[in-house]
Amino acid sequence: MKKLFSAALALVIAASIAPSSFAGGVDNKTNLNAGYERNPSRNTECKRPEAVFYNIGGLSFMDDGLYAEVGDQLVFKKYTNKLDSPLMEPFGINGSYDDKRLVYLYPNAELVWKKGNTALFFGFGVFGGGGNLDYKNGTAMTALAFLDQANTYKSKAVEAQAAALKYKAAGDATNAAKYAAAAKQAGDAAQVLSTISRDHELSVYSVQLGEIVGISTQVTDWMSVAVAGRFMHGTQSISLDSPLLPMIGNDGDEIGYKADGYSIGGLFGFHFKPVDGLDLAVQYQSITRLNYRYHSYTGTDSVISGIITNKKSNFANDLP
């Protein structure tokens, strides 16, 4: 069941970093600054500081001076997943599961100092992730995951009840009582888990923030090269709430975790101006290997480990 639940959470997190209508990447965002909304053709930018994100080679072709830009984007989003199966009708989990949480803060900042043939630059932005998701009624996948666990306990209850009847027929009252108690315990757990499948809330936060620091210089009148480091901090948290969680041994109504990962990658850029009016640019971005480590948990150890994650593990979410 834990594997199924992990898959469910992975899909939810993937949804949280899925592209909106203006963000052209699941992991690597393209709407890295507010100027992208004005004109998404940024790959040969060489006049504005937003080249820090899109064309570091072009920064050394800017006019001399100090440039600074700060921006924010307001993102309207709606994520929906739907469960509509005749097989699920008796369990009451068919329906639409929605998140409509507005993203108020999607910041960016760039600073460029250009003099002569050289430009020094810094940038801060959101490179991956989708911020907050809040599914008030859970999701189709988490509902199915809880229902799957409920069915597992139902099977255990049936097996224990059969064993109890077997020992009772053999006159072994001790084992008959033992397995009868196990059958009741498994049956009660199945009933609780089936109810949780219809009554839980899932909140997810996933984002990768980063800073770029580098240098761009003209090696000829018509060609420049640039190199930069990209420092990345990824953070992720998951919270699953249900008033029934204490009935399966949890200390409180919530289980969840928080995790962070840090890494560094490289950017390399070239900008060419072979003739007036023609700009050619190439930018390469290395993989940024983000290895997340869990650092805090909410809930009882056994319930966390059984439903969400192995507390001793970590996980990777690299940016390509």
mmCIF file of C-alpha atoms in Angstrom:
data_model
loop_
_atom_site.group_PDB
_atom_site.id
_atom_site.type_symbol
_atom_site.label_atom_id
_atom_site.label_comp_id
_atom_site.label_asym_id
_atom_site.label_seq_id
_atom_site.Cartn_x
_atom_site.Cartn_y
_atom_site.Cartn_z
ATOM 1 C CA MET A 1 0.000 0.000 0.000
ATOM 2 C CA LYS A 2 2.872 2.344 0.839
ATOM 3 C CA LYS A 3 4.140 2.034 -2.756
ATOM 4 C CA LEU A 4 0.712 2.968 -4.091
ATOM 5 C CA PHE A 5 0.479 5.909 -1.720
ATOM 6 C CA SER A 6 3.981 7.053 -2.654
ATOM 7 C CA ALA A 7 2.960 6.932 -6.306
ATOM 8 C CA ALA A 8 -0.126 8.979 -5.483
ATOM 9 C CA LEU A 9 1.921 11.639 -3.717
ATOM 10 C CA ALA A 10 4.450 11.690 -6.554
ATOM 11 C CA LEU A 11 1.643 12.397 -9.021
ATOM 12 C CA VAL A 12 0.279 15.169 -6.819
ATOM 13 C CA ILE A 13 3.734 16.753 -6.515
ATOM 14 C CA ALA A 14 4.183 16.417 -10.271
ATOM 15 C CA ALA A 15 0.913 18.294 -10.661
ATOM 16 C CA SER A 16 2.245 20.995 -8.388
ATOM 17 C CA ILE A 17 5.172 21.560 -10.737
ATOM 18 C CA ALA A 18 3.232 21.140 -13.969
ATOM 19 C CA PRO A 19 3.356 24.020 -16.422
ATOM 20 C CA SER A 20 0.689 26.662 -16.575
ATOM 21 C CA SER A 21 -0.271 28.147 -19.922
ATOM 22 C CA PHE A 22 2.830 30.322 -19.891
ATOM 23 C CA ALA A 23 5.402 28.071 -18.198
ATOM 24 C CA GLY A 24 6.917 25.755 -20.748
ATOM 25 C CA GLY A 25 8.462 23.072 -18.572
ATOM 26 C CA VAL A 26 7.481 20.519 -15.949
ATOM 27 C CA ASP A 27 10.683 20.871 -13.926
ATOM 28 C CA ASN A 28 12.570 23.764 -15.504
ATOM 29 C CA LYS A 29 10.397 26.856 -15.628
ATOM 30 C CA THR A 30 10.600 29.242 -18.568
ATOM 31 C CA ASN A 31 8.574 32.105 -17.068
ATOM 32 C CA LEU A 32 11.543 33.042 -14.910
ATOM 33 C CA ASN A 33 10.721 36.748 -14.774
ATOM 34 C CA ALA A 34 7.767 39.035 -15.355
ATOM 35 C CA GLY A 35 9.231 40.175 -18.688
ATOM 36 C CA TYR A 36 8.513 36.740 -20.104
ATOM 37 C CA GLU A 37 4.815 37.625 -20.022
ATOM 38 C CA ARG A 38 5.494 40.650 -22.188
ATOM 39 C CA ASN A 39 7.458 38.669 -24.748
ATOM 40 C CA PRO A 40 8.397 34.984 -24.367
ATOM 41 C CA SER A 41 11.072 35.280 -27.087
ATOM 42 C CA ARG A 42 13.982 35.848 -24.718
ATOM 43 C CA ASN A 43 16.692 33.518 -26.023
ATOM 44 C CA THR A 44 18.731 36.268 -27.712
ATOM 45 C CA GLU A 45 18.013 38.988 -25.140
ATOM 46 C CA CYS A 46 20.998 41.372 -24.913
ATOM 47 C CA LYS A 47 19.483 44.725 -23.887
ATOM 48 C CA ARG A 48 17.722 44.011 -20.582
ATOM 49 C CA PRO A 49 18.887 42.454 -17.294
ATOM 50 C CA GLU A 50 16.492 39.528 -17.744
ATOM 51 C CA ALA A 51 19.205 38.076 -19.988
ATOM 52 C CA VAL A 52 20.595 36.779 -16.677
ATOM 53 C CA PHE A 53 18.012 33.981 -16.990
ATOM 54 C CA TYR A 54 17.848 33.465 -20.742
ATOM 55 C CA ASN A 55 21.087 34.498 -22.443
ATOM 56 C CA ILE A 56 24.065 35.157 -20.176
ATOM 57 C CA GLY A 57 26.305 35.495 -23.215
ATOM 58 C CA GLY A 58 24.356 38.567 -24.346
ATOM 59 C CA LEU A 59 24.946 40.520 -21.123
ATOM 60 C CA SER A 60 28.347 41.797 -22.273
ATOM 61 C CA PHE A 61 26.658 43.473 -25.268
ATOM 62 C CA MET A 62 24.522 45.666 -23.017
ATOM 63 C CA ASP A 63 25.330 49.373 -22.682
ATOM 64 C CA ASP A 64 27.624 50.290 -19.814
ATOM 65 C CA GLY A 65 25.912 50.867 -16.488
ATOM 66 C CA LEU A 66 24.270 49.317 -13.470
ATOM 67 C CA TYR A 67 20.927 47.566 -14.027
ATOM 68 C CA ALA A 68 18.480 46.234 -11.458
ATOM 69 C CA GLU A 69 15.083 44.630 -11.866
ATOM 70 C CA VAL A 70 12.607 43.128 -9.404
ATOM 71 C CA GLY A 71 9.370 41.467 -10.442
ATOM 72 C CA ASP A 72 6.525 39.242 -9.344
ATOM 73 C CA GLN A 73 3.887 37.182 -11.120
ATOM 74 C CA LEU A 74 0.344 36.502 -9.952
ATOM 75 C CA VAL A 75 -0.644 33.019 -11.093
ATOM 76 C CA PHE A 76 -4.230 31.820 -11.391
ATOM 77 C CA LYS A 77 -4.399 28.042 -11.527
ATOM 78 C CA LYS A 78 -6.818 25.177 -11.270
ATOM 79 C CA TYR A 79 -5.727 21.567 -11.011
ATOM 80 C CA THR A 80 -8.436 18.928 -11.297
ATOM 81 C CA ASN A 81 -8.414 15.153 -11.155
ATOM 82 C CA LYS A 82 -11.571 13.119 -11.451
ATOM 83 C CA LEU A 83 -12.618 9.641 -10.396
ATOM 84 C CA ASP A 84 -15.670 8.261 -12.185
ATOM 85 C CA SER A 85 -15.911 4.477 -12.089
ATOM 86 C CA PRO A 86 -18.941 2.249 -11.474
ATOM 87 C CA LEU A 87 -16.689 0.031 -9.341
ATOM 88 C CA MET A 88 -15.978 2.930 -6.967
ATOM 89 C CA GLU A 89 -19.597 4.058 -6.643
ATOM 90 C CA PRO A 90 -20.327 1.904 -3.548
ATOM 91 C CA PHE A 91 -17.356 3.424 -1.721
ATOM 92 C CA GLY A 92 -18.419 7.044 -2.210
ATOM 93 C CA ILE A 93 -15.145 8.319 -3.680
ATOM 94 C CA ASN A 94 -16.273 9.131 -7.211
ATOM 95 C CA GLY A 95 -16.112 12.820 -7.973
ATOM 96 C CA SER A 96 -13.908 15.774 -8.904
ATOM 97 C CA TYR A 97 -10.917 16.761 -6.749
ATOM 98 C CA ASP A 98 -9.790 20.364 -7.253
ATOM 99 C CA ASP A 99 -7.127 22.846 -6.214
ATOM 100 C CA LYS A 100 -7.706 26.529 -7.019
ATOM 101 C CA ARG A 101 -5.175 28.165 -4.726
ATOM 102 C CA LEU A 102 -3.910 31.468 -6.081
ATOM 103 C CA VAL A 103 -0.143 32.017 -6.286
ATOM 104 C CA TYR A 104 0.547 35.506 -4.961
ATOM 105 C CA LEU A 105 4.316 35.363 -4.782
ATOM 106 C CA TYR A 106 6.396 34.287 -7.785
ATOM 107 C CA PRO A 107 9.410 36.597 -7.474
ATOM 108 C CA ASN A 108 12.450 37.381 -9.577
ATOM 109 C CA ALA A 109 15.383 39.759 -9.253
ATOM 110 C CA GLU A 110 18.341 40.575 -11.496
ATOM 111 C CA LEU A 111 21.405 42.782 -11.022
ATOM 112 C CA VAL A 112 23.911 43.518 -13.802
ATOM 113 C CA TRP A 113 27.019 45.708 -13.795
ATOM 114 C CA LYS A 114 28.460 46.266 -17.272
ATOM 115 C CA LYS A 115 31.662 48.146 -18.077
ATOM 116 C CA GLY A 116 33.762 47.879 -21.185
ATOM 117 C CA ASN A 117 33.709 44.364 -22.549
ATOM 118 C CA THR A 118 32.689 42.669 -19.303
ATOM 119 C CA ALA A 119 29.482 42.228 -17.316
ATOM 120 C CA LEU A 120 29.082 40.828 -13.817
ATOM 121 C CA PHE A 121 25.616 39.578 -12.931
ATOM 122 C CA PHE A 122 23.358 38.083 -10.279
ATOM 123 C CA GLY A 123 19.866 36.637 -10.499
ATOM 124 C CA PHE A 124 17.295 35.160 -8.143
ATOM 125 C CA GLY A 125 14.208 33.260 -9.237
ATOM 126 C CA VAL A 126 11.875 30.296 -9.060
ATOM 127 C CA PHE A 127 13.404 27.620 -11.290
ATOM 128 C CA GLY A 128 11.049 24.748 -10.565
ATOM 129 C CA GLY A 129 8.015 23.727 -8.569
ATOM 130 C CA GLY A 130 4.541 25.133 -8.322
ATOM 131 C CA GLY A 131 4.181 26.463 -4.798
ATOM 132 C CA ASN A 132 1.123 25.426 -2.807
ATOM 133 C CA LEU A 133 -1.612 22.941 -3.602
ATOM 134 C CA ASP A 134 -4.547 22.421 -1.267
ATOM 135 C CA TYR A 135 -6.978 19.598 -2.016
ATOM 136 C CA LYS A 136 -9.757 20.033 0.538
ATOM 137 C CA ASN A 137 -11.214 16.597 -0.235
ATOM 138 C CA GLY A 138 -7.980 14.800 -0.998
ATOM 139 C CA THR A 139 -7.292 13.497 -4.485
ATOM 140 C CA ALA A 140 -8.506 10.593 -6.557
ATOM 141 C CA MET A 141 -5.193 8.797 -6.089
ATOM 142 C CA THR A 142 -4.988 9.255 -2.325
ATOM 143 C CA ALA A 143 -8.613 8.131 -1.994
ATOM 144 C CA LEU A 144 -7.783 4.987 -3.967
ATOM 145 C CA ALA A 145 -4.657 4.428 -1.882
ATOM 146 C CA PHE A 146 -6.594 4.476 1.389
ATOM 147 C CA LEU A 147 -9.265 2.255 -0.117
ATOM 148 C CA ASP A 148 -6.574 -0.179 -1.252
ATOM 149 C CA GLN A 149 -5.238 -0.377 2.300
ATOM 150 C CA ALA A 150 -8.777 -0.874 3.615
ATOM 151 C CA ASN A 151 -9.196 -3.841 1.267
ATOM 152 C CA THR A 152 -5.913 -5.291 2.506
ATOM 153 C CA TYR A 153 -7.217 -5.199 6.079
ATOM 154 C CA LYS A 154 -10.521 -6.701 4.951
ATOM 155 C CA SER A 155 -8.603 -9.661 3.531
ATOM 156 C CA LYS A 156 -6.696 -10.010 6.794
ATOM 157 C CA ALA A 157 -9.979 -9.943 8.710
ATOM 158 C CA VAL A 158 -11.432 -12.713 6.530
ATOM 159 C CA GLU A 159 -8.299 -14.853 6.961
ATOM 160 C CA ALA A 160 -8.260 -14.340 10.732
ATOM 161 C CA GLN A 161 -11.971 -15.138 11.016
ATOM 162 C CA ALA A 162 -11.466 -18.350 9.044
ATOM 163 C CA ALA A 163 -8.616 -19.310 11.374
ATOM 164 C CA ALA A 164 -10.778 -18.544 14.422
ATOM 165 C CA LEU A 165 -13.557 -20.833 13.141
ATOM 166 C CA LYS A 166 -11.017 -23.548 12.412
ATOM 167 C CA TYR A 167 -9.584 -23.461 15.938
ATOM 168 C CA LYS A 168 -13.076 -23.253 17.451
ATOM 169 C CA ALA A 169 -14.122 -26.396 15.574
ATOM 170 C CA ALA A 170 -10.967 -28.130 16.832
ATOM 171 C CA GLY A 171 -11.815 -27.172 20.422
ATOM 172 C CA ASP A 172 -8.838 -24.812 20.794
ATOM 173 C CA ALA A 173 -10.537 -21.937 22.610
ATOM 174 C CA THR A 174 -7.317 -19.999 23.197
ATOM 175 C CA ASN A 175 -6.341 -19.699 19.539
ATOM 176 C CA ALA A 176 -9.950 -19.270 18.490
ATOM 177 C CA ALA A 177 -10.223 -16.203 20.759
ATOM 178 C CA LYS A 178 -6.846 -14.924 19.570
ATOM 179 C CA TYR A 179 -7.799 -15.017 15.880
ATOM 180 C CA ALA A 180 -11.292 -13.716 16.543
ATOM 181 C CA ALA A 181 -9.748 -10.656 18.212
ATOM 182 C CA ALA A 182 -7.334 -10.234 15.271
ATOM 183 C CA ALA A 183 -10.267 -10.444 12.847
ATOM 184 C CA LYS A 184 -12.152 -7.726 14.733
ATOM 185 C CA GLN A 185 -9.071 -5.500 14.877
ATOM 186 C CA ALA A 186 -8.428 -5.866 11.133
ATOM 187 C CA GLY A 187 -12.103 -5.320 10.344
ATOM 188 C CA ASP A 188 -12.197 -2.141 12.425
ATOM 189 C CA ALA A 189 -9.052 -0.849 10.686
ATOM 190 C CA ALA A 190 -10.590 -1.589 7.297
ATOM 191 C CA GLN A 191 -13.709 0.372 8.201
ATOM 192 C CA VAL A 192 -11.696 3.361 9.435
ATOM 193 C CA LEU A 193 -9.434 3.391 6.362
ATOM 194 C CA SER A 194 -12.434 3.156 4.059
ATOM 195 C CA THR A 195 -13.916 6.207 5.788
ATOM 196 C CA ILE A 196 -10.602 8.112 5.595
ATOM 197 C CA SER A 197 -10.609 7.540 1.833
ATOM 198 C CA ARG A 198 -13.707 9.798 1.733
ATOM 199 C CA ASP A 199 -12.645 12.209 4.471
ATOM 200 C CA HIS A 200 -9.125 13.636 4.215
ATOM 201 C CA GLU A 201 -7.358 16.799 3.063
ATOM 202 C CA LEU A 202 -4.019 16.947 1.263
ATOM 203 C CA SER A 203 -1.732 19.985 1.183
ATOM 204 C CA VAL A 204 1.508 20.076 -0.805
ATOM 205 C CA TYR A 205 4.250 22.682 -1.133
ATOM 206 C CA SER A 206 7.031 22.167 -3.664
ATOM 207 C CA VAL A 207 9.433 24.775 -5.031
ATOM 208 C CA GLN A 208 13.034 25.137 -6.201
ATOM 209 C CA LEU A 209 14.555 28.583 -5.635
ATOM 210 C CA GLY A 210 17.931 29.543 -7.019
ATOM 211 C CA GLU A 211 20.579 32.204 -7.483
ATOM 212 C CA ILE A 212 22.795 32.779 -10.510
ATOM 213 C CA VAL A 213 26.220 34.444 -10.227
ATOM 214 C CA GLY A 214 28.548 34.843 -13.192
ATOM 215 C CA ILE A 215 30.595 36.819 -15.682
ATOM 216 C CA SER A 216 30.109 37.582 -19.380
ATOM 217 C CA THR A 217 32.788 39.068 -21.626
ATOM 218 C CA GLN A 218 33.289 39.963 -25.282
ATOM 219 C CA VAL A 219 36.242 38.127 -26.794
ATOM 220 C CA THR A 220 35.800 39.917 -30.117
ATOM 221 C CA ASP A 221 33.580 42.734 -31.345
ATOM 222 C CA TRP A 222 31.070 40.171 -32.535
ATOM 223 C CA MET A 223 31.350 37.285 -30.051
ATOM 224 C CA SER A 224 31.035 36.884 -26.280
ATOM 225 C CA VAL A 225 31.306 34.006 -23.821
ATOM 226 C CA ALA A 226 29.843 33.660 -20.345
ATOM 227 C CA VAL A 227 29.961 31.296 -17.410
ATOM 228 C CA ALA A 228 27.870 31.193 -14.228
ATOM 229 C CA GLY A 229 27.066 29.046 -11.248
ATOM 230 C CA ARG A 230 23.481 28.312 -10.296
ATOM 231 C CA PHE A 231 22.898 27.624 -6.605
ATOM 232 C CA MET A 232 19.677 25.755 -5.904
ATOM 233 C CA HIS A 233 17.545 25.220 -2.816
ATOM 234 C CA GLY A 234 14.586 22.902 -3.117
ATOM 235 C CA THR A 235 11.981 22.548 -0.398
ATOM 236 C CA GLN A 236 8.995 20.258 -0.199
ATOM 237 C CA SER A 237 6.339 19.538 2.400
ATOM 238 C CA ILE A 238 3.291 17.319 2.516
ATOM 239 C CA SER A 239 0.462 17.341 5.047
ATOM 240 C CA LEU A 240 -2.406 14.873 5.097
ATOM 241 C CA ASP A 241 -5.230 15.615 7.546
ATOM 242 C CA SER A 242 -8.148 13.503 8.696
ATOM 243 C CA PRO A 243 -10.043 13.463 12.009
ATOM 244 C CA LEU A 244 -9.957 9.662 11.830
ATOM 245 C CA LEU A 245 -6.172 9.245 11.805
ATOM 246 C CA PRO A 246 -6.026 8.768 15.614
ATOM 247 C CA MET A 247 -8.190 5.669 15.145
ATOM 248 C CA ILE A 248 -5.329 3.961 13.267
ATOM 249 C CA GLY A 249 -2.772 4.864 15.923
ATOM 250 C CA ASN A 250 -1.704 8.365 14.907
ATOM 251 C CA ASP A 251 -0.972 11.050 17.480
ATOM 252 C CA GLY A 252 -3.291 13.745 16.148
ATOM 253 C CA ASP A 253 -5.206 14.499 12.966
ATOM 254 C CA GLU A 254 -2.172 15.110 10.714
ATOM 255 C CA ILE A 255 0.718 13.207 9.171
ATOM 256 C CA GLY A 256 3.365 14.793 6.985
ATOM 257 C CA TYR A 257 6.966 15.689 6.390
ATOM 258 C CA LYS A 258 9.273 18.498 5.341
ATOM 259 C CA ALA A 259 12.363 18.024 3.194
ATOM 260 C CA ASP A 260 15.107 20.206 1.724
ATOM 261 C CA GLY A 261 17.792 19.774 -0.902
ATOM 262 C CA TYR A 262 20.743 21.904 -2.003
ATOM 263 C CA SER A 263 22.886 21.754 -5.100
ATOM 264 C CA ILE A 264 24.925 23.705 -7.633
ATOM 265 C CA GLY A 265 24.968 23.585 -11.404
ATOM 266 C CA GLY A 266 26.636 25.461 -14.232
ATOM 267 C CA LEU A 267 25.517 27.780 -17.052
ATOM 268 C CA PHE A 268 27.573 28.445 -20.198
ATOM 269 C CA GLY A 269 26.637 30.943 -22.877
ATOM 270 C CA PHE A 270 27.802 32.255 -26.253
ATOM 271 C CA HIS A 271 26.424 35.210 -28.162
ATOM 272 C CA PHE A 272 27.286 36.057 -31.786
ATOM 273 C CA LYS A 273 26.635 39.189 -33.819
ATOM 274 C CA PRO A 274 28.010 38.236 -37.257
ATOM 275 C CA VAL A 275 26.241 41.126 -39.016
ATOM 276 C CA ASP A 276 24.158 44.092 -37.911
ATOM 277 C CA GLY A 277 20.615 43.117 -36.987
ATOM 278 C CA LEU A 278 21.402 39.413 -36.523
ATOM 279 C CA ASP A 279 21.845 37.883 -33.045
ATOM 280 C CA LEU A 280 22.652 34.235 -32.488
ATOM 281 C CA ALA A 281 22.841 32.764 -29.002
ATOM 282 C CA VAL A 282 23.524 29.407 -27.399
ATOM 283 C CA GLN A 283 23.114 28.624 -23.710
ATOM 284 C CA TYR A 284 23.845 25.329 -21.995
ATOM 285 C CA GLN A 285 22.579 24.470 -18.533
ATOM 286 C CA SER A 286 24.057 21.523 -16.671
ATOM 287 C CA ILE A 287 21.967 19.121 -14.641
ATOM 288 C CA THR A 288 21.355 20.297 -11.077
ATOM 289 C CA ARG A 289 21.287 17.256 -8.815
ATOM 290 C CA LEU A 290 18.909 17.939 -5.937
ATOM 291 C CA ASN A 291 19.074 15.296 -3.231
ATOM 292 C CA TYR A 292 16.318 15.992 -0.731
ATOM 293 C CA ARG A 293 16.673 14.947 2.899
ATOM 294 C CA TYR A 294 13.753 14.682 5.295
ATOM 295 C CA HIS A 295 14.275 16.910 8.313
ATOM 296 C CA SER A 296 10.977 16.985 10.217
ATOM 297 C CA TYR A 297 7.849 14.900 10.539
ATOM 298 C CA THR A 298 4.342 15.294 11.898
ATOM 299 C CA GLY A 299 2.504 12.296 13.269
ATOM 300 C CA THR A 300 3.324 8.899 14.752
ATOM 301 C CA ASP A 301 6.341 7.048 13.342
ATOM 302 C CA SER A 302 4.494 3.850 12.429
ATOM 303 C CA VAL A 303 1.694 5.704 10.630
ATOM 304 C CA ILE A 304 4.133 7.959 8.750
ATOM 305 C CA SER A 305 6.242 4.981 7.671
ATOM 306 C CA GLY A 306 3.191 2.944 6.715
ATOM 307 C CA ILE A 307 1.491 5.612 4.644
ATOM 308 C CA ILE A 308 3.859 8.332 3.428
ATOM 309 C CA THR A 309 7.557 7.518 3.574
ATOM 310 C CA ASN A 310 10.402 5.581 5.121
ATOM 311 C CA LYS A 311 11.820 8.045 7.637
ATOM 312 C CA LYS A 312 15.405 6.967 7.040
ATOM 313 C CA SER A 313 15.354 7.585 3.294
ATOM 314 C CA ASN A 314 15.936 10.561 1.050
ATOM 315 C CA PHE A 315 14.908 11.220 -2.534
ATOM 316 C CA ALA A 316 16.162 12.960 -5.666
ATOM 317 C CA ASN A 317 14.395 15.583 -7.762
ATOM 318 C CA ASP A 318 17.026 16.732 -10.249
ATOM 319 C CA LEU A 319 16.534 19.673 -12.589
ATOM 320 C CA PRO A 320 17.643 18.705 -16.115
#
